[in-house]
Amino acid sequence: MAVPQYLRSVESSRQVEAIEILAEIRRAEYRYNAKAGHFTGELADLSFEDAELLDDPFFAFDIPSATKSTFILRALRNDSKRLKETPAYAITMDHKGNLNRGI
């Protein structure tokens, strides 16, 4: 019984890390918007203090939706690093910082 609890704890920690990265991407979107006057749908357009920020072995990050005034960020759980017991899921964050965790 202790192993499943440990695995849930580890996965929860990974989710927290992914949310922190999404928050940094969100801040970068706002910096980009201040210069360009709109949000971008391309991570390559954004600048980060930590150049390796997006090199996460457990999540892939993208911007599936961006308009002049809104955007959605996504962290998609990497299947190759996911235990079979952990279902596939994504975490999204909108321009206001609202989170959604779904399968």
PDB file of N, CA, C and O in Angstrom, residues 41-95:
ATOM      1  N   GLY A  41       1.402  32.318 -30.195  1.00  0.00           N
ATOM      2  CA  GLY A  41       1.104  30.897 -30.097  1.00  0.00           C
ATOM      3  C   GLY A  41       2.351  30.039 -30.223  1.00  0.00           C
ATOM      4  O   GLY A  41       2.263  28.820 -30.306  1.00  0.00           O
ATOM      5  N   GLU A  42       3.526  30.692 -30.221  1.00  0.00           N
ATOM      6  CA  GLU A  42       4.787  29.976 -30.406  1.00  0.00           C
ATOM      7  C   GLU A  42       5.702  30.149 -29.199  1.00  0.00           C
ATOM      8  O   GLU A  42       6.076  31.270 -28.861  1.00  0.00           O
ATOM      9  N   LEU A  43       6.059  29.053 -28.575  1.00  0.00           N
ATOM     10  CA  LEU A  43       6.994  29.121 -27.448  1.00  0.00           C
ATOM     11  C   LEU A  43       8.328  29.733 -27.867  1.00  0.00           C
ATOM     12  O   LEU A  43       8.969  30.421 -27.081  1.00  0.00           O
ATOM     13  N   ALA A  44       8.735  29.503 -29.111  1.00  0.00           N
ATOM     14  CA  ALA A  44      10.020  30.019 -29.592  1.00  0.00           C
ATOM     15  C   ALA A  44      10.057  31.551 -29.594  1.00  0.00           C
ATOM     16  O   ALA A  44      11.139  32.142 -29.566  1.00  0.00           O
ATOM     17  N   ASP A  45       8.903  32.204 -29.613  1.00  0.00           N
ATOM     18  CA  ASP A  45       8.847  33.668 -29.594  1.00  0.00           C
ATOM     19  C   ASP A  45       9.102  34.245 -28.203  1.00  0.00           C
ATOM     20  O   ASP A  45       9.363  35.437 -28.069  1.00  0.00           O
ATOM     21  N   LEU A  46       9.012  33.410 -27.186  1.00  0.00           N
ATOM     22  CA  LEU A  46       9.106  33.874 -25.803  1.00  0.00           C
ATOM     23  C   LEU A  46      10.542  33.765 -25.290  1.00  0.00           C
ATOM     24  O   LEU A  46      11.306  32.906 -25.732  1.00  0.00           O
ATOM     25  N   SER A  47      10.869  34.624 -24.351  1.00  0.00           N
ATOM     26  CA  SER A  47      12.198  34.555 -23.745  1.00  0.00           C
ATOM     27  C   SER A  47      12.075  34.184 -22.268  1.00  0.00           C
ATOM     28  O   SER A  47      11.164  34.641 -21.578  1.00  0.00           O
ATOM     29  N   PHE A  48      13.019  33.346 -21.823  1.00  0.00           N
ATOM     30  CA  PHE A  48      13.023  32.859 -20.454  1.00  0.00           C
ATOM     31  C   PHE A  48      14.396  33.087 -19.849  1.00  0.00           C
ATOM     32  O   PHE A  48      15.410  32.962 -20.538  1.00  0.00           O
ATOM     33  N   GLU A  49      14.436  33.386 -18.557  1.00  0.00           N
ATOM     34  CA  GLU A  49      15.718  33.526 -17.867  1.00  0.00           C
ATOM     35  C   GLU A  49      16.470  32.207 -17.865  1.00  0.00           C
ATOM     36  O   GLU A  49      17.677  32.164 -18.034  1.00  0.00           O
ATOM     37  N   ASP A  50      15.743  31.113 -17.664  1.00  0.00           N
ATOM     38  CA  ASP A  50      16.330  29.775 -17.652  1.00  0.00           C
ATOM     39  C   ASP A  50      16.119  29.155 -19.036  1.00  0.00           C
ATOM     40  O   ASP A  50      15.001  28.771 -19.388  1.00  0.00           O
ATOM     41  N   ALA A  51      17.159  29.075 -19.828  1.00  0.00           N
ATOM     42  CA  ALA A  51      17.059  28.566 -21.194  1.00  0.00           C
ATOM     43  C   ALA A  51      16.595  27.108 -21.246  1.00  0.00           C
ATOM     44  O   ALA A  51      16.063  26.663 -22.257  1.00  0.00           O
ATOM     45  N   GLU A  52      16.783  26.378 -20.169  1.00  0.00           N
ATOM     46  CA  GLU A  52      16.401  24.958 -20.136  1.00  0.00           C
ATOM     47  C   GLU A  52      15.039  24.736 -19.476  1.00  0.00           C
ATOM     48  O   GLU A  52      14.666  23.600 -19.196  1.00  0.00           O
ATOM     49  N   LEU A  53      14.298  25.791 -19.278  1.00  0.00           N
ATOM     50  CA  LEU A  53      13.011  25.712 -18.584  1.00  0.00           C
ATOM     51  C   LEU A  53      12.077  24.673 -19.190  1.00  0.00           C
ATOM     52  O   LEU A  53      11.432  23.913 -18.477  1.00  0.00           O
ATOM     53  N   LEU A  54      12.028  24.627 -20.502  1.00  0.00           N
ATOM     54  CA  LEU A  54      11.076  23.748 -21.177  1.00  0.00           C
ATOM     55  C   LEU A  54      11.598  22.340 -21.396  1.00  0.00           C
ATOM     56  O   LEU A  54      10.890  21.497 -21.940  1.00  0.00           O
ATOM     57  N   ASP A  55      12.822  22.053 -20.974  1.00  0.00           N
ATOM     58  CA  ASP A  55      13.411  20.724 -21.130  1.00  0.00           C
ATOM     59  C   ASP A  55      13.005  19.827 -19.962  1.00  0.00           C
ATOM     60  O   ASP A  55      13.848  19.319 -19.224  1.00  0.00           O
ATOM     61  N   ASP A  56      11.723  19.625 -19.821  1.00  0.00           N
ATOM     62  CA  ASP A  56      11.195  18.822 -18.729  1.00  0.00           C
ATOM     63  C   ASP A  56      11.002  17.387 -19.221  1.00  0.00           C
ATOM     64  O   ASP A  56      10.370  17.174 -20.260  1.00  0.00           O
ATOM     65  N   PRO A  57      11.534  16.390 -18.526  1.00  0.00           N
ATOM     66  CA  PRO A  57      11.412  15.019 -19.005  1.00  0.00           C
ATOM     67  C   PRO A  57      10.011  14.419 -18.835  1.00  0.00           C
ATOM     68  O   PRO A  57       9.715  13.386 -19.416  1.00  0.00           O
ATOM     69  N   PHE A  58       9.154  15.074 -18.071  1.00  0.00           N
ATOM     70  CA  PHE A  58       7.854  14.496 -17.765  1.00  0.00           C
ATOM     71  C   PHE A  58       6.685  15.165 -18.475  1.00  0.00           C
ATOM     72  O   PHE A  58       5.606  14.599 -18.562  1.00  0.00           O
ATOM     73  N   PHE A  59       6.874  16.387 -18.967  1.00  0.00           N
ATOM     74  CA  PHE A  59       5.804  17.120 -19.634  1.00  0.00           C
ATOM     75  C   PHE A  59       6.310  17.769 -20.910  1.00  0.00           C
ATOM     76  O   PHE A  59       7.465  18.194 -20.976  1.00  0.00           O
ATOM     77  N   ALA A  60       5.437  17.857 -21.900  1.00  0.00           N
ATOM     78  CA  ALA A  60       5.696  18.641 -23.112  1.00  0.00           C
ATOM     79  C   ALA A  60       4.808  19.881 -23.014  1.00  0.00           C
ATOM     80  O   ALA A  60       3.623  19.780 -22.659  1.00  0.00           O
ATOM     81  N   PHE A  61       5.366  21.037 -23.308  1.00  0.00           N
ATOM     82  CA  PHE A  61       4.641  22.293 -23.170  1.00  0.00           C
ATOM     83  C   PHE A  61       4.352  22.887 -24.533  1.00  0.00           C
ATOM     84  O   PHE A  61       5.170  22.808 -25.445  1.00  0.00           O
ATOM     85  N   ASP A  62       3.158  23.492 -24.661  1.00  0.00           N
ATOM     86  CA  ASP A  62       2.824  24.197 -25.886  1.00  0.00           C
ATOM     87  C   ASP A  62       1.770  25.267 -25.603  1.00  0.00           C
ATOM     88  O   ASP A  62       1.303  25.414 -24.471  1.00  0.00           O
ATOM     89  N   ILE A  63       1.459  26.016 -26.660  1.00  0.00           N
ATOM     90  CA  ILE A  63       0.441  27.062 -26.596  1.00  0.00           C
ATOM     91  C   ILE A  63      -0.596  26.704 -27.660  1.00  0.00           C
ATOM     92  O   ILE A  63      -0.464  27.105 -28.825  1.00  0.00           O
ATOM     93  N   PRO A  64      -1.613  25.916 -27.307  1.00  0.00           N
ATOM     94  CA  PRO A  64      -2.571  25.468 -28.321  1.00  0.00           C
ATOM     95  C   PRO A  64      -3.494  26.572 -28.844  1.00  0.00           C
ATOM     96  O   PRO A  64      -4.090  26.424 -29.899  1.00  0.00           O
ATOM     97  N   SER A  65      -3.596  27.680 -28.111  1.00  0.00           N
ATOM     98  CA  SER A  65      -4.493  28.754 -28.530  1.00  0.00           C
ATOM     99  C   SER A  65      -3.941  30.096 -28.072  1.00  0.00           C
ATOM    100  O   SER A  65      -3.571  30.253 -26.910  1.00  0.00           O
ATOM    101  N   ALA A  66      -3.882  31.055 -29.003  1.00  0.00           N
ATOM    102  CA  ALA A  66      -3.459  32.413 -28.656  1.00  0.00           C
ATOM    103  C   ALA A  66      -4.143  33.392 -29.608  1.00  0.00           C
ATOM    104  O   ALA A  66      -4.193  33.156 -30.816  1.00  0.00           O
ATOM    105  N   THR A  67      -4.688  34.450 -29.039  1.00  0.00           N
ATOM    106  CA  THR A  67      -5.290  35.521 -29.821  1.00  0.00           C
ATOM    107  C   THR A  67      -4.653  36.830 -29.376  1.00  0.00           C
ATOM    108  O   THR A  67      -3.714  36.834 -28.578  1.00  0.00           O
ATOM    109  N   LYS A  68      -5.189  37.921 -29.862  1.00  0.00           N
ATOM    110  CA  LYS A  68      -4.650  39.215 -29.466  1.00  0.00           C
ATOM    111  C   LYS A  68      -4.776  39.437 -27.959  1.00  0.00           C
ATOM    112  O   LYS A  68      -3.920  40.046 -27.333  1.00  0.00           O
ATOM    113  N   SER A  69      -5.853  38.900 -27.348  1.00  0.00           N
ATOM    114  CA  SER A  69      -6.117  39.213 -25.941  1.00  0.00           C
ATOM    115  C   SER A  69      -6.157  38.016 -24.994  1.00  0.00           C
ATOM    116  O   SER A  69      -6.292  38.204 -23.782  1.00  0.00           O
ATOM    117  N   THR A  70      -6.057  36.810 -25.500  1.00  0.00           N
ATOM    118  CA  THR A  70      -6.114  35.635 -24.621  1.00  0.00           C
ATOM    119  C   THR A  70      -5.146  34.558 -25.103  1.00  0.00           C
ATOM    120  O   THR A  70      -4.675  34.591 -26.231  1.00  0.00           O
ATOM    121  N   PHE A  71      -4.898  33.587 -24.243  1.00  0.00           N
ATOM    122  CA  PHE A  71      -4.110  32.417 -24.634  1.00  0.00           C
ATOM    123  C   PHE A  71      -4.407  31.272 -23.690  1.00  0.00           C
ATOM    124  O   PHE A  71      -4.909  31.461 -22.586  1.00  0.00           O
ATOM    125  N   ILE A  72      -4.086  30.078 -24.147  1.00  0.00           N
ATOM    126  CA  ILE A  72      -4.160  28.856 -23.344  1.00  0.00           C
ATOM    127  C   ILE A  72      -2.789  28.196 -23.426  1.00  0.00           C
ATOM    128  O   ILE A  72      -2.243  28.019 -24.512  1.00  0.00           O
ATOM    129  N   LEU A  73      -2.239  27.832 -22.287  1.00  0.00           N
ATOM    130  CA  LEU A  73      -0.980  27.095 -22.209  1.00  0.00           C
ATOM    131  C   LEU A  73      -1.289  25.665 -21.807  1.00  0.00           C
ATOM    132  O   LEU A  73      -2.251  25.419 -21.079  1.00  0.00           O
ATOM    133  N   ARG A  74      -0.454  24.726 -22.248  1.00  0.00           N
ATOM    134  CA  ARG A  74      -0.721  23.322 -21.919  1.00  0.00           C
ATOM    135  C   ARG A  74       0.564  22.596 -21.555  1.00  0.00           C
ATOM    136  O   ARG A  74       1.596  22.769 -22.188  1.00  0.00           O
ATOM    137  N   ALA A  75       0.458  21.749 -20.529  1.00  0.00           N
ATOM    138  CA  ALA A  75       1.507  20.804 -20.156  1.00  0.00           C
ATOM    139  C   ALA A  75       0.914  19.414 -20.352  1.00  0.00           C
ATOM    140  O   ALA A  75      -0.041  19.041 -19.676  1.00  0.00           O
ATOM    141  N   LEU A  76       1.442  18.676 -21.297  1.00  0.00           N
ATOM    142  CA  LEU A  76       0.941  17.342 -21.618  1.00  0.00           C
ATOM    143  C   LEU A  76       1.891  16.309 -21.031  1.00  0.00           C
ATOM    144  O   LEU A  76       3.094  16.335 -21.295  1.00  0.00           O
ATOM    145  N   ARG A  77       1.341  15.421 -20.212  1.00  0.00           N
ATOM    146  CA  ARG A  77       2.156  14.396 -19.543  1.00  0.00           C
ATOM    147  C   ARG A  77       2.801  13.501 -20.577  1.00  0.00           C
ATOM    148  O   ARG A  77       2.140  12.964 -21.460  1.00  0.00           O
ATOM    149  N   ASN A  78       4.115  13.347 -20.501  1.00  0.00           N
ATOM    150  CA  ASN A  78       4.906  12.562 -21.425  1.00  0.00           C
ATOM    151  C   ASN A  78       4.647  11.078 -21.201  1.00  0.00           C
ATOM    152  O   ASN A  78       4.926  10.545 -20.134  1.00  0.00           O
ATOM    153  N   ASP A  79       4.117  10.398 -22.214  1.00  0.00           N
ATOM    154  CA  ASP A  79       3.777   8.982 -22.087  1.00  0.00           C
ATOM    155  C   ASP A  79       4.976   8.095 -21.806  1.00  0.00           C
ATOM    156  O   ASP A  79       4.883   7.133 -21.070  1.00  0.00           O
ATOM    157  N   SER A  80       6.121   8.396 -22.392  1.00  0.00           N
ATOM    158  CA  SER A  80       7.269   7.503 -22.217  1.00  0.00           C
ATOM    159  C   SER A  80       7.817   7.527 -20.794  1.00  0.00           C
ATOM    160  O   SER A  80       8.510   6.603 -20.393  1.00  0.00           O
ATOM    161  N   LYS A  81       7.523   8.565 -20.030  1.00  0.00           N
ATOM    162  CA  LYS A  81       8.009   8.667 -18.652  1.00  0.00           C
ATOM    163  C   LYS A  81       6.883   8.450 -17.633  1.00  0.00           C
ATOM    164  O   LYS A  81       7.082   8.646 -16.455  1.00  0.00           O
ATOM    165  N   ARG A  82       5.721   8.049 -18.106  1.00  0.00           N
ATOM    166  CA  ARG A  82       4.561   7.894 -17.232  1.00  0.00           C
ATOM    167  C   ARG A  82       4.373   6.433 -16.867  1.00  0.00           C
ATOM    168  O   ARG A  82       4.475   5.551 -17.711  1.00  0.00           O
ATOM    169  N   LEU A  83       4.114   6.169 -15.603  1.00  0.00           N
ATOM    170  CA  LEU A  83       3.820   4.813 -15.160  1.00  0.00           C
ATOM    171  C   LEU A  83       2.471   4.376 -15.714  1.00  0.00           C
ATOM    172  O   LEU A  83       1.573   5.197 -15.907  1.00  0.00           O
ATOM    173  N   LYS A  84       2.309   3.096 -15.945  1.00  0.00           N
ATOM    174  CA  LYS A  84       1.047   2.576 -16.476  1.00  0.00           C
ATOM    175  C   LYS A  84      -0.129   2.915 -15.561  1.00  0.00           C
ATOM    176  O   LYS A  84      -1.250   3.084 -16.002  1.00  0.00           O
ATOM    177  N   GLU A  85       0.144   3.020 -14.273  1.00  0.00           N
ATOM    178  CA  GLU A  85      -0.912   3.298 -13.302  1.00  0.00           C
ATOM    179  C   GLU A  85      -1.384   4.755 -13.365  1.00  0.00           C
ATOM    180  O   GLU A  85      -2.424   5.101 -12.819  1.00  0.00           O
ATOM    181  N   THR A  86      -0.609   5.620 -14.015  1.00  0.00           N
ATOM    182  CA  THR A  86      -0.949   7.030 -14.107  1.00  0.00           C
ATOM    183  C   THR A  86      -1.605   7.288 -15.454  1.00  0.00           C
ATOM    184  O   THR A  86      -0.971   7.101 -16.498  1.00  0.00           O
ATOM    185  N   PRO A  87      -2.876   7.687 -15.476  1.00  0.00           N
ATOM    186  CA  PRO A  87      -3.525   7.938 -16.763  1.00  0.00           C
ATOM    187  C   PRO A  87      -2.913   9.163 -17.460  1.00  0.00           C
ATOM    188  O   PRO A  87      -2.355  10.051 -16.814  1.00  0.00           O
ATOM    189  N   ALA A  88      -3.029   9.176 -18.780  1.00  0.00           N
ATOM    190  CA  ALA A  88      -2.559  10.330 -19.549  1.00  0.00           C
ATOM    191  C   ALA A  88      -3.408  11.543 -19.160  1.00  0.00           C
ATOM    192  O   ALA A  88      -4.615  11.425 -18.927  1.00  0.00           O
ATOM    193  N   TYR A  89      -2.776  12.698 -19.071  1.00  0.00           N
ATOM    194  CA  TYR A  89      -3.520  13.911 -18.741  1.00  0.00           C
ATOM    195  C   TYR A  89      -2.757  15.136 -19.193  1.00  0.00           C
ATOM    196  O   TYR A  89      -1.586  15.065 -19.561  1.00  0.00           O
ATOM    197  N   ALA A  90      -3.458  16.248 -19.186  1.00  0.00           N
ATOM    198  CA  ALA A  90      -2.853  17.532 -19.508  1.00  0.00           C
ATOM    199  C   ALA A  90      -3.286  18.537 -18.449  1.00  0.00           C
ATOM    200  O   ALA A  90      -4.355  18.405 -17.842  1.00  0.00           O
ATOM    201  N   ILE A  91      -2.440  19.529 -18.230  1.00  0.00           N
ATOM    202  CA  ILE A  91      -2.772  20.643 -17.353  1.00  0.00           C
ATOM    203  C   ILE A  91      -2.774  21.883 -18.241  1.00  0.00           C
ATOM    204  O   ILE A  91      -1.818  22.105 -18.993  1.00  0.00           O
ATOM    205  N   THR A  92      -3.847  22.651 -18.192  1.00  0.00           N
ATOM    206  CA  THR A  92      -3.893  23.887 -18.971  1.00  0.00           C
ATOM    207  C   THR A  92      -3.992  25.084 -18.038  1.00  0.00           C
ATOM    208  O   THR A  92      -4.495  24.977 -16.917  1.00  0.00           O
ATOM    209  N   MET A  93      -3.480  26.208 -18.532  1.00  0.00           N
ATOM    210  CA  MET A  93      -3.560  27.465 -17.799  1.00  0.00           C
ATOM    211  C   MET A  93      -3.971  28.537 -18.809  1.00  0.00           C
ATOM    212  O   MET A  93      -3.399  28.620 -19.898  1.00  0.00           O
ATOM    213  N   ASP A  94      -4.970  29.333 -18.438  1.00  0.00           N
ATOM    214  CA  ASP A  94      -5.381  30.405 -19.337  1.00  0.00           C
ATOM    215  C   ASP A  94      -4.650  31.702 -19.008  1.00  0.00           C
ATOM    216  O   ASP A  94      -3.821  31.748 -18.101  1.00  0.00           O
ATOM    217  N   HIS A  95      -4.954  32.744 -19.756  1.00  0.00           N
ATOM    218  CA  HIS A  95      -4.262  34.030 -19.603  1.00  0.00           C
ATOM    219  C   HIS A  95      -4.465  34.650 -18.224  1.00  0.00           C
ATOM    220  O   HIS A  95      -3.658  35.450 -17.785  1.00  0.00           O
TER     221      HIS A  95
END
